[in-house]
PDB file of C-alpha atoms in Angstrom:
ATOM      1  CA  MET D1226      -4.984  12.152  -8.547  1.00 96.00           C
ATOM      2  CA  ILE D1227      -5.819   8.828 -11.001  1.00 97.00           C
ATOM      3  CA  ILE D1228      -8.291  10.920 -12.229  1.00 97.00           C
ATOM      4  CA  ARG D1229      -5.840  14.051 -13.555  1.00 98.00           C
ATOM      5  CA  ALA D1230      -3.311  11.083 -15.412  1.00 98.00           C
ATOM      6  CA  MET D1231      -6.799   9.856 -16.804  1.00 98.00           C
ATOM      7  CA  ASN D1232      -7.763  12.536 -18.140  1.00 98.00           C
ATOM      8  CA  LEU D1233      -4.037  13.897 -19.059  1.00 98.00           C
ATOM      9  CA  VAL D1234      -4.421   9.989 -21.077  1.00 98.00           C
ATOM     10  CA  ASP D1235      -7.856  11.562 -22.388  1.00 97.00           C
ATOM     11  CA  ILE D1236      -6.131  15.009 -23.878  1.00 97.00           C
ATOM     12  CA  TYR D1237      -2.593  13.836 -25.327  1.00 97.00           C
ATOM     13  CA  PHE D1238      -3.811  10.217 -25.839  1.00 97.00           C
ATOM     14  CA  LYS D1239      -6.947  10.344 -27.987  1.00 93.00           C
ATOM     15  CA  ASP D1240      -6.153   9.816 -31.008  1.00 93.00           C
ATOM     16  CA  LYS D1241      -2.644   7.538 -31.021  1.00 96.00           C
ATOM     17  CA  LYS D1242      -2.568   3.616 -31.927  1.00 94.00           C
ATOM     18  CA  ASP D1243      -0.217   1.165 -30.368  1.00 90.00           C
ATOM     19  CA  LYS D1244       1.754  -0.982 -33.357  1.00 84.00           C
ATOM     20  CA  GLY D1245      -1.320  -3.805 -32.929  1.00 86.00           C
ATOM     21  CA  GLY D1246      -3.503  -0.421 -34.491  1.00 90.00           C
ATOM     22  CA  ASN D1247      -5.818  -0.662 -31.176  1.00 91.00           C
ATOM     23  CA  PRO D1248      -6.451   2.680 -28.976  1.00 96.00           C
ATOM     24  CA  TYR D1249      -3.406   3.221 -27.144  1.00 96.00           C
ATOM     25  CA  THR D1250      -5.520   4.510 -24.490  1.00 97.00           C
ATOM     26  CA  GLU D1251      -6.060   0.292 -24.212  1.00 96.00           C
ATOM     27  CA  HIS D1252      -2.450   0.222 -23.074  1.00 97.00           C
ATOM     28  CA  LEU D1253      -1.509   2.666 -20.678  1.00 98.00           C
ATOM     29  CA  ILE D1254      -5.898   1.207 -18.561  1.00 98.00           C
ATOM     30  CA  TYR D1255      -3.861  -2.637 -19.185  1.00 98.00           C
ATOM     31  CA  VAL D1256      -0.987  -1.563 -16.937  1.00 99.00           C
ATOM     32  CA  MET D1257      -3.068   0.364 -14.621  1.00 99.00           C
ATOM     33  CA  GLN D1258      -5.269  -2.163 -13.486  1.00 98.00           C
ATOM     34  CA  ASN D1259      -2.760  -4.599 -13.710  1.00 98.00           C
ATOM     35  CA  VAL D1260      -0.831  -2.532 -10.781  1.00 98.00           C
ATOM     36  CA  GLU D1261      -1.221  -2.843  -7.284  1.00 97.00           C
ATOM     37  CA  THR D1262      -0.976   0.637  -5.647  1.00 98.00           C
ATOM     38  CA  THR D1263      -2.900   4.022  -5.880  1.00 98.00           C
ATOM     39  CA  GLU D1264       0.665   6.088  -6.816  1.00 98.00           C
ATOM     40  CA  GLU D1265       1.436   2.787  -9.210  1.00 99.00           C
ATOM     41  CA  LYS D1266      -1.666   3.254 -11.246  1.00 99.00           C
ATOM     42  CA  VAL D1267      -1.447   6.624 -11.796  1.00 99.00           C
ATOM     43  CA  VAL D1268       2.510   5.543 -13.470  1.00 99.00           C
ATOM     44  CA  ALA D1269       0.529   3.396 -14.862  1.00 99.00           C
ATOM     45  CA  LEU D1270      -1.587   5.759 -16.782  1.00 99.00           C
ATOM     46  CA  LEU D1271       1.712   8.105 -17.498  1.00 99.00           C
ATOM     47  CA  HIS D1272       4.675   5.820 -18.614  1.00 98.00           C
ATOM     48  CA  ASP D1273       4.537   7.445 -21.795  1.00 98.00           C
ATOM     49  CA  ILE D1274       3.276  10.583 -21.811  1.00 98.00           C
ATOM     50  CA  MET D1275       6.720  12.370 -22.370  1.00 98.00           C
ATOM     51  CA  GLU D1276       8.219   9.982 -24.215  1.00 96.00           C
ATOM     52  CA  ASP D1277       5.028   9.075 -26.924  1.00 96.00           C
ATOM     53  CA  THR D1278       3.598  13.271 -26.960  1.00 97.00           C
ATOM     54  CA  ASP D1279       4.931  16.615 -26.405  1.00 95.00           C
ATOM     55  CA  ILE D1280       4.178  17.328 -22.951  1.00 97.00           C
ATOM     56  CA  THR D1281       6.765  18.794 -20.422  1.00 97.00           C
ATOM     57  CA  GLU D1282       7.919  17.874 -17.033  1.00 97.00           C
ATOM     58  CA  LYS D1283       6.295  21.612 -15.929  1.00 98.00           C
ATOM     59  CA  GLU D1284       2.853  20.349 -18.241  1.00 98.00           C
ATOM     60  CA  ILE D1285       2.328  17.447 -15.917  1.00 98.00           C
ATOM     61  CA  SER D1286       3.181  19.351 -12.700  1.00 98.00           C
ATOM     62  CA  ASP D1287       0.781  22.627 -14.020  1.00 97.00           C
ATOM     63  CA  PHE D1288      -1.708  19.979 -14.338  1.00 96.00           C
ATOM     64  CA  GLY D1289      -1.880  19.076 -10.238  1.00 97.00           C
ATOM     65  CA  ILE D1290       1.081  15.662 -11.042  1.00 98.00           C
ATOM     66  CA  GLN D1291       2.954  15.228  -7.721  1.00 98.00           C
ATOM     67  CA  LYS D1292       6.874  15.315  -9.174  1.00 98.00           C
ATOM     68  CA  VAL D1293       7.164  11.626  -7.147  1.00 98.00           C
ATOM     69  CA  TYR D1294       4.686  10.471 -10.568  1.00 99.00           C
ATOM     70  CA  ILE D1295       6.985  12.585 -12.217  1.00 99.00           C
ATOM     71  CA  ASP D1296      10.036  11.378 -11.227  1.00 99.00           C
ATOM     72  CA  ALA D1297       9.017   7.979 -12.060  1.00 99.00           C
ATOM     73  CA  VAL D1298       7.307   8.872 -14.889  1.00 99.00           C
ATOM     74  CA  LYS D1299      10.957  10.198 -16.254  1.00 99.00           C
ATOM     75  CA  ILE D1300      12.469   6.997 -15.463  1.00 99.00           C
ATOM     76  CA  LEU D1301      10.163   5.476 -17.566  1.00 99.00           C
ATOM     77  CA  THR D1302      11.021   7.900 -20.531  1.00 98.00           C
ATOM     78  CA  LYS D1303      13.038   6.447 -22.748  1.00 98.00           C
ATOM     79  CA  LYS D1304      15.827   9.175 -24.276  1.00 96.00           C
ATOM     80  CA  SER D1305      16.600   9.114 -27.977  1.00 94.00           C
ATOM     81  CA  CYS D1306      20.216   9.173 -26.804  1.00 97.00           C
ATOM     82  CA  GLU D1307      20.478   6.187 -25.294  1.00 98.00           C
ATOM     83  CA  SER D1308      20.157   2.653 -26.731  1.00 98.00           C
ATOM     84  CA  TYR D1309      17.516  -0.121 -24.558  1.00 98.00           C
ATOM     85  CA  ASP D1310      19.707  -1.525 -22.213  1.00 98.00           C
ATOM     86  CA  GLU D1311      21.429   1.391 -21.426  1.00 98.00           C
ATOM     87  CA  TYR D1312      17.781   2.454 -20.398  1.00 99.00           C
ATOM     88  CA  ILE D1313      16.549  -0.773 -18.774  1.00 99.00           C
ATOM     89  CA  ASN D1314      20.050  -0.261 -16.578  1.00 98.00           C
ATOM     90  CA  ARG D1315      19.109   3.490 -15.698  1.00 99.00           C
ATOM     91  CA  ILE D1316      16.028   2.058 -14.838  1.00 99.00           C
ATOM     92  CA  ILE D1317      16.991  -0.123 -12.677  1.00 99.00           C
ATOM     93  CA  LYS D1318      19.907   1.945 -11.338  1.00 99.00           C
ATOM     94  CA  SER D1319      17.365   4.356  -9.933  1.00 98.00           C
ATOM     95  CA  LYS D1320      15.909   2.103  -7.544  1.00 98.00           C
ATOM     96  CA  ASN D1321      12.701   4.195  -7.767  1.00 98.00           C
ATOM     97  CA  GLN D1322      10.220   1.207  -7.191  1.00 98.00           C
ATOM     98  CA  LEU D1323       6.869   3.006  -8.497  1.00 98.00           C
ATOM     99  CA  ALA D1324       8.722   2.701 -12.193  1.00 99.00           C
ATOM    100  CA  ILE D1325      10.283  -1.056 -11.699  1.00 99.00           C
ATOM    101  CA  ASN D1326       6.685  -2.037 -10.662  1.00 99.00           C
ATOM    102  CA  VAL D1327       5.038  -0.163 -13.470  1.00 99.00           C
ATOM    103  CA  LYS D1328       7.841  -1.341 -15.962  1.00 99.00           C
ATOM    104  CA  ILE D1329       7.656  -4.579 -15.526  1.00 99.00           C
ATOM    105  CA  VAL D1330       3.842  -4.888 -15.659  1.00 99.00           C
ATOM    106  CA  ASP D1331       3.814  -2.313 -18.999  1.00 98.00           C
ATOM    107  CA  LEU D1332       6.493  -5.013 -20.160  1.00 98.00           C
ATOM    108  CA  GLU D1333       4.343  -8.135 -19.557  1.00 97.00           C
ATOM    109  CA  HIS D1334       2.274  -6.553 -22.325  1.00 96.00           C
ATOM    110  CA  ASN D1335       4.387  -5.761 -24.316  1.00 94.00           C
ATOM    111  CA  MET D1336       5.126  -9.506 -24.786  1.00 95.00           C
ATOM    112  CA  ASN D1337       1.757  -9.924 -25.862  1.00 92.00           C
ATOM    113  CA  LEU D1338       2.001 -11.000 -29.382  1.00 91.00           C
ATOM    114  CA  ASP D1339      -1.981 -11.650 -29.950  1.00 87.00           C
ATOM    115  CA  ARG D1340      -2.397  -7.623 -29.633  1.00 88.00           C
ATOM    116  CA  LEU D1341      -0.402  -7.856 -33.284  1.00 85.00           C
ATOM    117  CA  LYS D1342      -2.885  -8.682 -36.187  1.00 87.00           C
ATOM    118  CA  ILE D1343       0.358  -9.688 -38.445  1.00 90.00           C
ATOM    119  CA  ILE D1344       3.596 -10.891 -36.136  1.00 92.00           C
ATOM    120  CA  THR D1345       7.008 -10.438 -38.455  1.00 92.00           C
ATOM    121  CA  SER D1346      10.635 -10.897 -37.300  1.00 95.00           C
ATOM    122  CA  LYS D1347      10.998  -7.811 -36.340  1.00 94.00           C
ATOM    123  CA  ASP D1348       8.316  -8.136 -33.799  1.00 92.00           C
ATOM    124  CA  MET D1349       9.837 -11.289 -32.303  1.00 96.00           C
ATOM    125  CA  VAL D1350      13.374  -9.107 -32.217  1.00 97.00           C
ATOM    126  CA  ARG D1351      10.838  -6.521 -29.523  1.00 96.00           C
ATOM    127  CA  ASN D1352       9.687  -9.742 -27.747  1.00 96.00           C
ATOM    128  CA  HIS D1353      12.969 -11.033 -26.574  1.00 98.00           C
ATOM    129  CA  LYS D1354      14.652  -7.639 -26.046  1.00 98.00           C
ATOM    130  CA  TYR D1355      10.899  -6.705 -24.447  1.00 98.00           C
ATOM    131  CA  LYS D1356      11.790 -10.254 -21.987  1.00 98.00           C
ATOM    132  CA  GLN D1357      15.198  -9.932 -21.682  1.00 98.00           C
ATOM    133  CA  ALA D1358      14.586  -7.049 -19.695  1.00 98.00           C
ATOM    134  CA  TYR D1359      11.629  -8.550 -18.156  1.00 98.00           C
ATOM    135  CA  ASN D1360      13.773 -11.288 -16.923  1.00 98.00           C
ATOM    136  CA  ARG D1361      15.823  -8.771 -15.385  1.00 98.00           C
ATOM    137  CA  LEU D1362      13.734  -6.541 -13.602  1.00 98.00           C
ATOM    138  CA  LEU D1363      11.679  -9.233 -12.998  1.00 97.00           C
ATOM    139  CA  PRO D1364      13.212  -9.954  -8.909  1.00 97.00           C
ATOM    140  CA  LEU D1365      13.460  -6.414  -8.151  1.00 96.00           C
ATOM    141  CA  LYS D1366       9.283  -6.041  -7.903  1.00 96.00           C
ATOM    142  CA  LYS D1367       8.509  -5.480  -4.534  1.00 92.00           C
ATOM    143  CA  VAL D1368       4.887  -4.407  -3.081  1.00 84.00           C
ATOM    144  CA  LEU D1369       4.964  -1.053  -1.691  1.00 77.00           C
TER     145      LEU D1369
END
């Protein structure tokens, strides 16, 4: 399943860059390498795919990714109509441990300002938002 997820990443993120201008796949691989279980690794690779690409849930399913992973990815997909706080609240209320554990590592990496070439006040505001979310999610982390 990890290989299928990695194939999707290669297809949908091959030309994407992160806020620091680095290949976006580096972020996805970092998150994958810093979660524990195979299930978490699959979700880690795919956690941004529905938010940052045009792939649909059906296309992910047709690629052979199982529902348990797609459900976690859907939880981790911020809806355009929701605020960041609403998004984090939705993750917490879901009680989906795969989503929670992956989001914690995602936030850890997103809070690493060393990834940016220049740090602006906008980056500092975003980092503060991430730290608040991280502090809310961290107590919910469980080993699967």
